[in-house]
Every structure is written in C-alpha cells, then in structure tokens.
Amino acid sequence: MLNYSQSNLYNHHWDKVTAAIWLKYQPPNPFSTHVLSADVIDRTFDPKTGILTTTRLVLKKNRVPIPQWAQYIISSQNAYVLEQSTVNVKTKEMKIVSRNLSHKKLMVIEETQTITQDKEHAWIRVDARFVSNLSLVKSAIEDFCLNRFKNNLSNVVWLTVDPPKP
C-alpha cells in the first residue's frame, strides 16, 4: 500500500475553487476529455446542518493503453468511479471521497480532497491510497499509479479555475 498527501493554497476564494471542482468533469473541459459521463445518483440537503451531500458516478476512459499482460485482468478501457462529496457552506468546507469501482483486481484507489477557506484563499488537501492486489507485481503497479496520479493532480483544479489563455 502506498499513501500520498499534498496541500496547495489557491489564490482564489473558496466559492470559486469549489465551483471549479463541481465543473471539472463537465464539458467543454479540454482537460477532462477522458471523462465520458458524470451522473448525480443521489443528492440530499440537511437544513439543520446546512450540509449538501452528493454521490456521483463517473465513467472515465483510460488515456494510457492497457499493457498486453494486463488485458487478462482489465477487460475494458473504461472505468467507473464513485464520488461522494459533502459541502458545508457555513464552515466553508468541501470534502470529496472518490473510489474506483472498476479494475479492483488490479488496483484499489481512494482519493480524498478537502477544500477549506483561509481568508481570501482556498486550501486543498489531497490524500490518496493505492493498494494493488497482485502480489508479484504489487510494488510496480502501486508505483506506476502513484506517479501517474501525481502528474495528473497538477492539472485538475487550477486549469479549471484559471484556464490558460489561447
């Protein structure tokens, strides 16, 4: 099992950053072309606490070709991810937990993002856990997924909040 944590301060208000996170899978986002769909499957609001809870099912297409040896374990380029989020506008905290539903024989990935307000800026803390169930190549698979995760992480939010100018 590998764990990874990273915190970033964004030079934007919490409202803008959390809105960007909601939109990261919505077209037209040229940085999320691998996302085929993102569907809300449950949403509740608790008026007593002011907390909005949402569950989304995200279908992604793998951008990296599946190696020949892994095709026996992974039968599809597509993968489902379950995303559960809570938003508390009173305390300015958003928490998102994502877990893969597909390809669990190869790898289980759980990512938690916590977004909080710090004066006029937003903090995003990302915690991820990678667990491979294939004992012979466990370390190589976990390392590969962790490195790919770190590379992808740098593009997720800031591109949606501050897209590059054409």
Protein backbone atom coordinates (compact mmCIF):
# COMPACT_ATOMS: atom_id res chain seq x y z
CA MET A 1 0.00 0.00 0.00
CA LEU A 2 1.22 3.49 -0.87
CA ASN A 3 -0.09 6.72 0.60
CA TYR A 4 0.28 10.22 -0.80
CA SER A 5 -0.63 13.65 0.59
CA GLN A 6 -0.34 17.11 -0.87
CA SER A 7 -1.67 20.52 0.17
CA ASN A 8 -1.96 23.60 -2.03
CA LEU A 9 -3.05 27.16 -1.40
CA TYR A 10 -5.05 28.62 -4.29
CA ASN A 11 -5.15 32.36 -4.81
CA HIS A 12 -8.93 32.25 -5.14
CA HIS A 13 -11.88 32.34 -2.79
CA TRP A 14 -13.35 29.04 -1.60
CA ASP A 15 -16.55 29.64 -3.60
CA LYS A 16 -14.67 29.81 -6.92
CA VAL A 17 -12.48 26.79 -6.23
CA THR A 18 -15.38 24.57 -5.12
CA ALA A 19 -17.42 25.67 -8.15
CA ALA A 20 -14.49 24.69 -10.38
CA ILE A 21 -14.32 21.28 -8.71
CA TRP A 22 -18.03 20.71 -9.44
CA LEU A 23 -17.39 21.57 -13.09
CA LYS A 24 -14.17 19.61 -13.61
CA TYR A 25 -15.99 16.73 -15.34
CA GLN A 26 -18.45 18.86 -17.30
CA PRO A 27 -17.91 19.53 -21.00
CA PRO A 28 -16.42 21.53 -22.53
CA ASN A 29 -13.37 21.00 -20.33
CA PRO A 30 -10.45 20.23 -22.65
CA PHE A 31 -8.51 18.82 -19.68
CA SER A 32 -11.18 16.21 -18.91
CA THR A 33 -11.77 14.71 -22.34
CA HIS A 34 -11.23 11.26 -20.81
CA VAL A 35 -14.46 11.67 -18.82
CA LEU A 36 -17.34 10.10 -20.72
CA SER A 37 -20.07 10.93 -18.19
CA ALA A 38 -20.66 12.19 -14.66
CA ASP A 39 -24.10 11.47 -13.27
CA VAL A 40 -25.58 12.53 -9.94
CA ILE A 41 -27.12 9.40 -8.43
CA ASP A 42 -28.07 10.88 -5.06
CA ARG A 43 -28.23 14.33 -3.50
CA THR A 44 -29.55 15.38 -0.10
CA PHE A 45 -29.56 18.61 1.84
CA ASP A 46 -29.83 18.74 5.62
CA PRO A 47 -31.41 22.08 6.57
CA LYS A 48 -30.34 21.69 10.21
CA THR A 49 -26.62 21.39 9.45
CA GLY A 50 -26.59 23.14 6.08
CA ILE A 51 -24.68 20.22 4.55
CA LEU A 52 -25.20 19.16 0.95
CA THR A 53 -24.27 15.53 0.27
CA THR A 54 -23.89 14.33 -3.31
CA THR A 55 -22.99 11.00 -4.86
CA ARG A 56 -21.85 10.92 -8.47
CA LEU A 57 -20.99 8.05 -10.76
CA VAL A 58 -18.19 8.99 -13.14
CA LEU A 59 -17.29 6.99 -16.25
CA LYS A 60 -13.75 7.57 -17.50
CA LYS A 61 -11.81 6.26 -20.47
CA ASN A 62 -8.23 5.28 -19.74
CA ARG A 63 -5.86 7.57 -21.64
CA VAL A 64 -2.96 5.15 -21.32
CA PRO A 65 -3.17 1.95 -23.41
CA ILE A 66 -3.52 -1.16 -21.30
CA PRO A 67 -0.36 -3.31 -21.48
CA GLN A 68 -0.79 -6.73 -23.12
CA TRP A 69 -0.16 -8.58 -19.84
CA ALA A 70 -2.83 -6.56 -18.01
CA GLN A 71 -5.57 -7.24 -20.58
CA TYR A 72 -6.24 -10.54 -18.83
CA ILE A 73 -7.18 -8.63 -15.69
CA ILE A 74 -8.66 -5.44 -17.20
CA SER A 75 -11.28 -6.18 -19.79
CA SER A 76 -12.19 -2.59 -20.68
CA GLN A 77 -10.51 0.77 -21.24
CA ASN A 78 -13.42 2.35 -19.35
CA ALA A 79 -13.58 2.67 -15.58
CA TYR A 80 -16.30 3.67 -13.14
CA VAL A 81 -15.50 5.89 -10.16
CA LEU A 82 -17.85 6.59 -7.25
CA GLU A 83 -17.51 10.13 -5.90
CA GLN A 84 -19.15 11.12 -2.62
CA SER A 85 -18.98 14.74 -1.50
CA THR A 86 -20.17 16.91 1.34
CA VAL A 87 -20.33 20.69 1.21
CA ASN A 88 -20.77 22.82 4.30
CA VAL A 89 -21.22 26.46 3.25
CA LYS A 90 -21.37 27.59 6.89
CA THR A 91 -17.86 26.34 7.70
CA LYS A 92 -16.57 26.67 4.11
CA GLU A 93 -15.51 23.04 3.85
CA MET A 94 -15.95 20.63 0.97
CA LYS A 95 -14.85 17.02 1.20
CA ILE A 96 -14.79 14.62 -1.75
CA VAL A 97 -14.00 10.92 -1.49
CA SER A 98 -13.50 9.03 -4.77
CA ARG A 99 -13.07 5.28 -5.15
CA ASN A 100 -12.66 3.16 -8.25
CA LEU A 101 -15.39 0.62 -8.83
CA SER A 102 -13.68 -0.93 -11.85
CA HIS A 103 -10.39 -2.82 -12.09
CA LYS A 104 -10.29 -3.62 -8.37
CA LYS A 105 -8.49 -6.90 -9.08
CA LEU A 106 -5.54 -4.84 -10.24
CA MET A 107 -5.69 -1.74 -8.02
CA VAL A 108 -7.89 -0.02 -5.44
CA ILE A 109 -7.51 3.74 -5.33
CA GLU A 110 -9.15 6.01 -2.79
CA GLU A 111 -8.70 9.76 -3.02
CA THR A 112 -9.92 12.33 -0.50
CA GLN A 113 -9.90 16.04 -1.28
CA THR A 114 -10.64 18.55 1.47
CA ILE A 115 -11.15 22.18 0.49
CA THR A 116 -11.23 24.82 3.22
CA GLN A 117 -11.26 28.62 3.36
CA ASP A 118 -8.28 30.64 4.59
CA LYS A 119 -9.18 34.34 4.47
CA GLU A 120 -9.43 35.06 0.73
CA HIS A 121 -7.73 31.83 -0.34
CA ALA A 122 -8.70 28.18 -0.56
CA TRP A 123 -6.62 25.29 0.76
CA ILE A 124 -6.89 21.94 -0.96
CA ARG A 125 -5.53 18.89 0.76
CA VAL A 126 -5.38 15.67 -1.24
CA ASP A 127 -4.85 12.30 0.38
CA ALA A 128 -4.67 9.17 -1.73
CA ARG A 129 -4.20 5.50 -1.03
CA PHE A 130 -3.11 2.93 -3.61
CA VAL A 131 -3.47 -0.79 -2.94
CA SER A 132 -2.65 -3.47 -5.50
CA ASN A 133 -3.97 -6.96 -5.01
CA LEU A 134 -1.42 -8.61 -7.29
CA SER A 135 1.36 -9.80 -5.01
CA LEU A 136 4.01 -10.49 -7.66
CA VAL A 137 3.86 -7.03 -9.25
CA LYS A 138 2.24 -5.13 -6.39
CA SER A 139 5.06 -2.64 -5.90
CA ALA A 140 5.44 -1.83 -9.61
CA ILE A 141 1.70 -1.27 -10.08
CA GLU A 142 1.40 0.92 -6.98
CA ASP A 143 4.44 2.99 -8.02
CA PHE A 144 3.09 3.43 -11.57
CA CYS A 145 -0.35 4.54 -10.32
CA LEU A 146 1.11 6.89 -7.72
CA ASN A 147 3.37 8.61 -10.27
CA ARG A 148 0.54 8.94 -12.77
CA PHE A 149 -1.72 10.32 -10.04
CA LYS A 150 0.86 12.97 -9.09
CA ASN A 151 1.27 14.04 -12.72
CA ASN A 152 -2.49 14.31 -13.25
CA LEU A 153 -3.06 16.10 -9.95
CA SER A 154 -1.26 19.22 -11.07
CA ASN A 155 -3.80 19.77 -13.87
CA VAL A 156 -7.06 19.10 -12.08
CA VAL A 157 -8.24 22.27 -10.36
CA TRP A 158 -6.07 25.18 -11.33
CA LEU A 159 -6.79 24.63 -15.03
CA THR A 160 -10.50 24.84 -14.32
CA VAL A 161 -10.14 27.89 -12.06
CA ASP A 162 -7.56 29.69 -14.23
CA PRO A 163 -7.61 28.16 -17.71
CA PRO A 164 -4.68 29.15 -19.92
CA LYS A 165 -5.38 31.97 -22.36
CA PRO A 166 -5.42 30.93 -26.05
